[in-house]
Short mmCIF file of C-alpha atoms and ligand atoms in Angstrom, two decimals:
data_model
loop_
_atom_site.label_atom_id
_atom_site.label_comp_id
_atom_site.label_asym_id
_atom_site.label_seq_id
_atom_site.Cartn_x
_atom_site.Cartn_y
_atom_site.Cartn_z
CA MET A 1 -68.99 38.69 183.27
CA ASN A 2 -68.76 36.66 180.11
CA LYS A 3 -68.91 32.90 179.89
CA PHE A 4 -65.16 32.65 179.59
CA SER A 5 -64.34 34.50 182.79
CA ARG A 6 -67.02 32.58 184.68
CA THR A 7 -65.63 29.18 183.82
CA MET A 8 -62.02 30.24 184.21
CA ASN A 9 -62.44 31.92 187.54
CA SER A 10 -65.27 30.13 189.27
CA PRO A 11 -64.13 28.33 192.42
CA ALA A 12 -65.45 25.07 191.01
CA THR A 13 -62.90 24.94 188.21
CA ARG A 14 -60.02 26.96 189.58
CA ARG A 15 -58.62 27.52 193.02
CA SER A 16 -57.27 31.00 193.52
CA VAL A 17 -53.77 31.46 194.80
CA ASP A 18 -54.48 35.15 195.19
CA GLU A 19 -57.24 34.97 197.76
CA ILE A 20 -57.83 38.68 198.30
CA THR A 21 -58.52 39.60 194.69
CA GLY A 22 -59.09 36.26 193.06
CA SER A 23 -56.33 37.38 190.69
CA ARG A 24 -58.52 40.11 189.34
CA ARG A 25 -56.30 43.17 189.64
CA LEU A 26 -57.30 46.16 187.56
CA ARG A 27 -54.33 48.03 188.98
CA ARG A 28 -51.99 46.05 186.70
CA THR A 29 -52.75 48.33 183.78
CA ARG A 30 -52.47 51.42 185.95
CA LYS A 31 -49.05 50.67 187.35
CA ALA A 32 -46.96 52.88 185.04
CA ASP A 33 -47.40 55.83 182.80
CA TRP A 34 -46.70 53.81 179.64
CA SER A 35 -49.34 51.31 180.59
CA ARG A 36 -51.93 53.91 181.49
CA ARG A 37 -51.32 55.55 178.12
CA LEU A 38 -51.68 52.20 176.40
CA VAL A 39 -55.17 51.54 177.76
CA ARG A 40 -56.43 55.13 177.69
CA GLU A 41 -59.89 55.19 176.12
CA ASN A 42 -60.40 58.86 175.41
CA HIS A 43 -58.14 61.62 174.21
CA LEU A 44 -58.46 65.33 173.90
CA THR A 45 -56.87 66.92 170.88
CA VAL A 46 -56.71 70.46 169.60
CA ASP A 47 -59.27 69.41 166.96
CA ASP A 48 -61.85 69.17 169.74
CA LEU A 49 -61.69 72.83 170.67
CA ILE A 50 -63.92 75.73 169.70
CA TRP A 51 -62.91 79.09 171.12
CA PRO A 52 -65.63 81.62 172.04
CA LEU A 53 -64.37 85.18 171.47
CA PHE A 54 -65.94 88.38 172.82
CA LEU A 55 -66.10 91.40 170.53
CA MET A 56 -66.36 95.09 171.27
CA GLU A 57 -66.36 98.37 169.34
CA GLY A 58 -63.21 100.45 168.92
CA GLU A 59 -59.72 99.95 167.63
CA ASN A 60 -56.68 98.09 168.83
CA ARG A 61 -58.03 97.50 172.29
CA GLN A 62 -58.86 94.65 174.58
CA GLU A 63 -60.55 94.66 177.96
CA PRO A 64 -60.18 92.06 180.68
CA LEU A 65 -63.33 90.49 182.16
CA GLU A 66 -63.30 90.45 185.92
CA ALA A 67 -65.17 87.21 186.46
CA MET A 68 -63.28 85.39 183.69
CA PRO A 69 -59.56 85.71 184.42
CA GLY A 70 -57.55 85.44 181.19
CA VAL A 71 -60.54 86.20 178.94
CA MET A 72 -60.81 89.53 177.09
CA ARG A 73 -63.19 91.51 174.97
CA HIS A 74 -61.52 92.42 171.67
CA THR A 75 -62.01 95.11 169.07
CA VAL A 76 -62.36 93.71 165.55
CA ASP A 77 -58.70 94.26 164.58
CA HIS A 78 -57.66 92.59 167.81
CA ALA A 79 -60.08 89.70 167.24
CA VAL A 80 -58.37 89.11 163.89
CA ARG A 81 -55.08 88.65 165.73
CA GLN A 82 -56.76 86.24 168.14
CA ALA A 83 -58.12 84.28 165.19
CA GLU A 84 -54.60 84.16 163.74
CA ARG A 85 -53.35 82.86 167.06
CA ALA A 86 -56.12 80.23 167.14
CA ALA A 87 -55.23 79.09 163.63
CA ARG A 88 -51.54 78.87 164.55
CA LEU A 89 -52.47 76.71 167.53
CA GLY A 90 -54.56 74.46 165.28
CA ILE A 91 -57.92 75.34 166.83
CA PRO A 92 -60.47 74.49 164.11
CA ALA A 93 -63.09 77.14 164.81
CA ILE A 94 -63.99 80.22 166.80
CA ALA A 95 -67.42 81.43 167.97
CA THR A 96 -67.99 85.17 168.25
CA PHE A 97 -70.17 87.04 170.76
CA PRO A 98 -70.55 90.84 170.57
CA ASN A 99 -70.85 93.46 173.27
CA ILE A 100 -73.15 95.83 171.37
CA ASP A 101 -73.10 99.56 172.03
CA PRO A 102 -76.05 100.19 174.41
CA ALA A 103 -77.26 103.00 172.13
CA ARG A 104 -77.86 100.42 169.37
CA ARG A 105 -79.99 98.10 171.50
CA ASP A 106 -83.76 98.27 171.23
CA GLU A 107 -86.96 96.37 172.07
CA THR A 108 -86.74 94.12 169.02
CA GLY A 109 -82.97 93.82 168.62
CA SER A 110 -83.24 95.39 165.17
CA HIS A 111 -79.50 96.02 164.91
CA SER A 112 -79.05 92.24 164.54
CA LEU A 113 -80.23 92.78 160.95
CA ASP A 114 -77.60 95.39 160.12
CA PRO A 115 -75.08 93.86 157.66
CA ASP A 116 -72.44 96.10 159.25
CA ASN A 117 -73.05 95.23 162.88
CA LEU A 118 -70.15 94.19 165.09
CA ILE A 119 -70.56 90.45 164.51
CA ASN A 120 -70.65 90.80 160.73
CA ARG A 121 -67.72 93.23 160.57
CA ALA A 122 -65.67 90.82 162.67
CA THR A 123 -66.64 87.87 160.48
CA ARG A 124 -65.61 89.69 157.30
CA ALA A 125 -62.30 90.83 158.79
CA ILE A 126 -61.45 87.40 160.20
CA LYS A 127 -62.46 85.57 157.00
CA GLU A 128 -60.25 87.83 154.97
CA ALA A 129 -57.20 87.53 157.21
CA VAL A 130 -57.58 83.91 158.37
CA PRO A 131 -59.66 82.07 155.75
CA GLU A 132 -58.62 78.67 157.11
CA ILE A 133 -60.42 79.01 160.43
CA GLY A 134 -64.10 78.14 160.86
CA ILE A 135 -66.37 80.95 162.07
CA ILE A 136 -69.45 80.15 164.13
CA THR A 137 -71.94 82.94 164.78
CA ASP A 138 -74.95 83.09 167.07
CA VAL A 139 -78.23 84.63 165.93
CA ALA A 140 -79.87 85.00 169.34
CA LEU A 141 -81.08 88.55 169.87
CA ASP A 142 -79.84 89.05 173.44
CA PRO A 143 -76.78 91.18 172.59
CA PHE A 144 -79.07 93.49 170.59
CA THR A 145 -82.14 93.87 172.80
CA SER A 146 -82.59 96.59 175.41
CA HIS A 147 -84.01 93.96 177.79
CA GLY A 148 -81.37 91.24 177.34
CA HIS A 149 -83.81 88.55 176.20
CA ASP A 150 -83.03 86.29 173.25
CA GLY A 151 -86.26 87.19 171.51
CA ILE A 152 -88.67 90.04 170.90
CA LEU A 153 -90.44 91.07 174.11
CA ARG A 154 -94.05 92.18 173.70
CA ASP A 155 -96.51 92.73 176.56
CA GLY A 156 -94.29 90.76 178.88
CA GLU A 157 -94.00 87.82 176.52
CA ILE A 158 -91.13 86.60 174.33
CA VAL A 159 -92.96 86.23 171.04
CA ASN A 160 -91.89 83.11 169.21
CA ASP A 161 -92.81 83.38 165.56
CA GLU A 162 -91.84 87.01 165.07
CA THR A 163 -88.48 86.27 166.67
CA VAL A 164 -87.96 83.29 164.38
CA ALA A 165 -88.71 85.40 161.30
CA GLN A 166 -86.15 87.98 162.40
CA ILE A 167 -83.36 85.60 163.32
CA ALA A 168 -83.74 83.80 159.99
CA VAL A 169 -83.00 87.11 158.26
CA ALA A 170 -80.12 87.81 160.66
CA ALA A 171 -78.72 84.35 159.86
CA VAL A 172 -78.66 85.16 156.14
CA GLY A 173 -76.79 88.39 156.96
CA GLN A 174 -74.26 86.45 159.00
CA ALA A 175 -73.80 83.91 156.21
CA ALA A 176 -73.36 86.73 153.70
CA ALA A 177 -70.61 88.16 155.91
CA GLY A 178 -68.83 84.81 155.72
CA ALA A 179 -70.00 82.76 158.71
CA ASP A 180 -69.43 79.04 158.12
CA ILE A 181 -71.80 77.81 160.79
CA ILE A 182 -74.92 79.48 162.17
CA ALA A 183 -75.47 78.55 165.81
CA PRO A 184 -78.82 79.76 167.13
CA SER A 185 -78.90 79.84 170.93
CA ASP A 186 -82.33 81.43 171.40
CA MET A 187 -84.42 78.27 171.87
CA MET A 188 -87.44 79.58 169.94
CA ASP A 189 -89.60 76.80 168.47
CA GLY A 190 -89.18 76.25 164.74
CA ARG A 191 -86.07 78.34 164.33
CA ILE A 192 -83.88 75.66 162.79
CA GLY A 193 -86.29 74.99 159.92
CA ALA A 194 -86.77 78.71 159.30
CA ILE A 195 -83.02 79.38 159.29
CA ARG A 196 -82.36 76.41 156.98
CA ASP A 197 -85.00 77.62 154.51
CA ALA A 198 -83.72 81.19 154.59
CA LEU A 199 -80.11 80.10 154.07
CA ASP A 200 -81.06 77.79 151.19
CA GLN A 201 -83.26 80.39 149.51
CA ASN A 202 -80.34 82.79 149.54
CA GLY A 203 -77.76 80.40 148.12
CA PHE A 204 -76.10 79.45 151.39
CA GLN A 205 -76.63 75.70 151.11
CA ASN A 206 -73.11 75.11 152.38
CA VAL A 207 -73.54 77.07 155.57
CA ALA A 208 -74.15 74.59 158.38
CA ILE A 209 -76.38 74.86 161.42
CA MET A 210 -75.03 73.93 164.83
CA SER A 211 -78.08 74.07 167.03
CA TYR A 212 -77.97 74.94 170.68
CA ALA A 213 -80.63 72.27 170.82
CA THR A 214 -80.56 71.76 174.53
CA LYS A 215 -79.95 75.01 176.30
CA PHE A 216 -80.94 75.01 179.93
CA ALA A 217 -82.19 77.86 182.13
CA SER A 218 -78.95 77.94 184.09
CA ALA A 219 -77.23 79.98 186.76
CA PHE A 220 -73.88 79.35 185.07
CA TYR A 221 -74.25 82.09 182.44
CA GLY A 222 -73.53 84.94 184.86
CA PRO A 223 -70.05 86.04 183.73
CA TYR A 224 -71.07 85.87 180.05
CA ARG A 225 -73.88 88.32 180.66
CA GLU A 226 -71.38 90.77 182.11
CA ALA A 227 -69.10 90.19 179.12
CA ILE A 228 -71.76 91.21 176.60
CA GLY A 229 -73.37 93.75 178.88
CA THR A 230 -76.76 92.10 179.36
CA GLY A 231 -76.38 91.30 183.05
CA GLY A 232 -77.89 94.53 184.33
CA LEU A 233 -80.50 94.69 181.57
CA LEU A 234 -82.22 91.36 181.87
CA LYS A 235 -85.75 91.68 183.16
CA GLY A 236 -87.04 88.44 184.64
CA ASP A 237 -85.51 85.17 183.53
CA LYS A 238 -85.37 82.93 180.48
CA LYS A 239 -87.43 80.05 181.84
CA THR A 240 -90.19 80.39 179.22
CA TYR A 241 -87.76 79.44 176.45
CA TYR A 242 -84.72 77.65 177.91
CA ILE A 243 -85.16 74.06 179.19
CA ASP A 244 -85.85 73.36 182.86
CA PRO A 245 -82.64 71.91 184.40
CA ALA A 246 -84.78 69.10 185.82
CA ASN A 247 -85.62 67.70 182.38
CA SER A 248 -83.84 65.17 180.24
CA ASP A 249 -86.56 63.59 178.05
CA GLU A 250 -87.55 67.09 177.00
CA ALA A 251 -83.96 67.73 175.92
CA LEU A 252 -84.18 64.65 173.71
CA ARG A 253 -87.36 65.95 172.11
CA GLU A 254 -85.73 69.33 171.46
CA ALA A 255 -82.75 67.68 169.78
CA GLU A 256 -84.96 65.40 167.69
CA GLN A 257 -87.03 68.36 166.56
CA ASP A 258 -83.96 70.36 165.56
CA LEU A 259 -82.49 67.44 163.62
CA LEU A 260 -85.77 66.96 161.76
CA GLU A 261 -85.75 70.66 160.90
CA GLY A 262 -82.24 70.41 159.47
CA ALA A 263 -79.67 70.90 162.22
CA ASP A 264 -76.28 69.46 161.24
CA MET A 265 -74.83 69.41 164.73
CA LEU A 266 -76.05 69.73 168.31
CA ILE A 267 -74.83 71.69 171.31
CA VAL A 268 -75.57 70.94 174.95
CA LYS A 269 -75.27 74.01 177.18
CA PRO A 270 -74.05 74.37 179.93
CA GLY A 271 -71.52 71.56 179.81
CA LEU A 272 -70.27 69.73 182.86
CA PRO A 273 -73.55 69.73 184.84
CA TYR A 274 -75.28 68.27 181.76
CA LEU A 275 -72.99 65.43 180.68
CA ASP A 276 -75.88 63.00 181.04
CA ILE A 277 -77.65 64.94 178.28
CA VAL A 278 -74.55 64.74 176.06
CA HIS A 279 -74.46 61.00 176.59
CA ARG A 280 -78.15 60.50 175.83
CA LEU A 281 -78.03 62.65 172.70
CA LYS A 282 -74.95 60.93 171.33
CA ASP A 283 -76.38 57.48 172.07
CA THR A 284 -79.75 58.30 170.58
CA PHE A 285 -78.94 60.34 167.48
CA ALA A 286 -75.27 59.59 166.70
CA VAL A 287 -74.74 63.04 165.18
CA PRO A 288 -71.90 65.50 165.83
CA THR A 289 -72.48 66.59 169.41
CA PHE A 290 -70.82 69.46 171.23
CA ALA A 291 -70.94 70.92 174.70
CA TYR A 292 -70.48 74.50 175.77
CA GLN A 293 -68.38 74.78 178.91
CA VAL A 294 -69.94 78.10 179.83
CA SER A 295 -68.61 81.20 181.55
CA GLY A 296 -69.65 80.18 185.06
CA GLU A 297 -67.95 76.81 184.72
CA TYR A 298 -64.76 78.54 183.59
CA ALA A 299 -65.05 81.08 186.40
CA MET A 300 -65.43 78.37 189.05
CA ILE A 301 -62.25 76.61 187.99
CA LYS A 302 -60.30 79.85 187.67
CA ALA A 303 -61.51 81.21 191.00
CA ALA A 304 -60.74 78.05 192.92
CA ALA A 305 -57.32 77.86 191.28
CA ALA A 306 -56.60 81.52 192.07
CA ASN A 307 -57.29 80.74 195.72
CA GLY A 308 -54.96 77.78 195.63
CA TRP A 309 -57.85 75.42 196.32
CA ILE A 310 -57.45 73.29 193.21
CA ASP A 311 -54.79 72.78 190.57
CA GLY A 312 -56.31 74.88 187.79
CA GLU A 313 -54.43 73.26 184.94
CA ARG A 314 -55.33 69.74 185.97
CA ALA A 315 -58.95 70.71 186.62
CA MET A 316 -59.11 72.26 183.14
CA MET A 317 -57.71 69.12 181.48
CA GLU A 318 -59.90 66.77 183.50
CA SER A 319 -63.06 68.74 182.77
CA LEU A 320 -62.33 68.80 179.03
CA LEU A 321 -61.56 65.09 178.95
CA ALA A 322 -64.84 64.42 180.76
CA PHE A 323 -66.68 65.92 177.79
CA LYS A 324 -64.93 63.50 175.46
CA ARG A 325 -65.74 60.55 177.70
CA ALA A 326 -69.41 61.56 177.74
CA GLY A 327 -69.45 61.47 173.94
CA CYS A 328 -68.67 64.98 172.77
CA ASP A 329 -67.10 65.54 169.38
CA GLY A 330 -65.90 68.91 170.55
CA ILE A 331 -66.17 71.54 173.25
CA LEU A 332 -66.80 75.26 173.16
CA THR A 333 -64.49 76.46 175.91
CA TYR A 334 -62.79 79.64 177.07
CA PHE A 335 -59.84 77.38 177.92
CA ALA A 336 -59.28 76.68 174.20
CA PRO A 337 -56.05 78.67 173.70
CA GLU A 338 -54.60 77.63 177.07
CA MET A 339 -55.43 73.99 176.40
CA ALA A 340 -54.18 74.14 172.80
CA GLU A 341 -50.87 75.52 174.00
CA LEU A 342 -50.47 72.60 176.41
CA LEU A 343 -51.37 70.09 173.72
C1 LIG B 418 -77.71 83.85 175.04
C2 LIG B 418 -76.37 83.31 175.38
C3 LIG B 418 -76.00 82.80 176.63
C4 LIG B 418 -74.67 82.44 176.53
C5 LIG B 418 -74.26 82.67 175.21
N1 LIG B 418 -75.33 83.22 174.51
C6 LIG B 418 -76.82 82.59 177.83
C7 LIG B 418 -77.51 83.74 178.40
O1 LIG B 418 -76.96 84.85 178.53
O2 LIG B 418 -78.66 83.54 178.77
C8 LIG B 418 -73.85 81.92 177.66
C9 LIG B 418 -72.42 81.63 177.39
C10 LIG B 418 -71.61 81.51 178.63
O3 LIG B 418 -72.10 81.62 179.76
O4 LIG B 418 -70.40 81.28 178.47
N2 LIG B 418 -78.13 83.65 173.76
#
């Protein structure tokens, strides 16, 4: 209540004709579509969307993912066509995730360093065919390790510094293939600084870092792990490196650390259950902030819609708008093409 409304509306100075509401009717601006549009505070546009794409080996094929209706794994040539489609729809960027041949996975995820691995081949092919779209690549080791962890596993421990050294080299390989943004999702300590140094030393000053600064040890990653074939492999859990879902101050410290080390942008992951984190980060740091609406969030909406329990399209739009309201500059979402088509 400001001074104005107090003096104007206090019973001492003004007797209300409208006794029920005291003339304060917020429904006035909601009464018609034109009026609701006029006072709308947040908008979702196609510029807010980042589309995560799953890659697989082979040619001219795509495979549906059971727990993610409408989402496919694509061979590289197919992924190029998806990137073309994304560009046509006006989606600014895609983020690639590979399903690596099990024969190429090992204890240390060494295939992540191969300049010709699936991610890098896809990046080169997409950059050549669709140079106008942004390509975001992840350097976490989980698609490449035989145990499904994001780092090197030694004597039952995910070793931090050795993992950081390796992903910094992998990041340079991804930049050399044409990645525009390196997005490390592994949550090792010190990785942002190491990646920044490695990129700069190799002439990739213009390659940005979008840090998965606050990645939580979540149950919502299930369908993704099936998509990249780590579901059955994972031994134990990721609680020694992802953030405890109970913590919010710790998420702030993670983000601060990553920004000091050179992160250009931040990601909060998962999305909808962590909108409070988005809001705190945006309020505190005022840097480009993104959320990842992860596979389990997508699956929940799709499954409920398939059962006729919710209106899937409206739930999709409402969830994406909620990210904007919380302060997101953009959203990584499997709904990206569907949403872009509606927009
Ligand atoms: C791991 C990684 C995860 C996701 C992307 N990269 C989490 C995990 O498997 O632990 C999840 C994405 C999703 O669920 O949509 N670096």
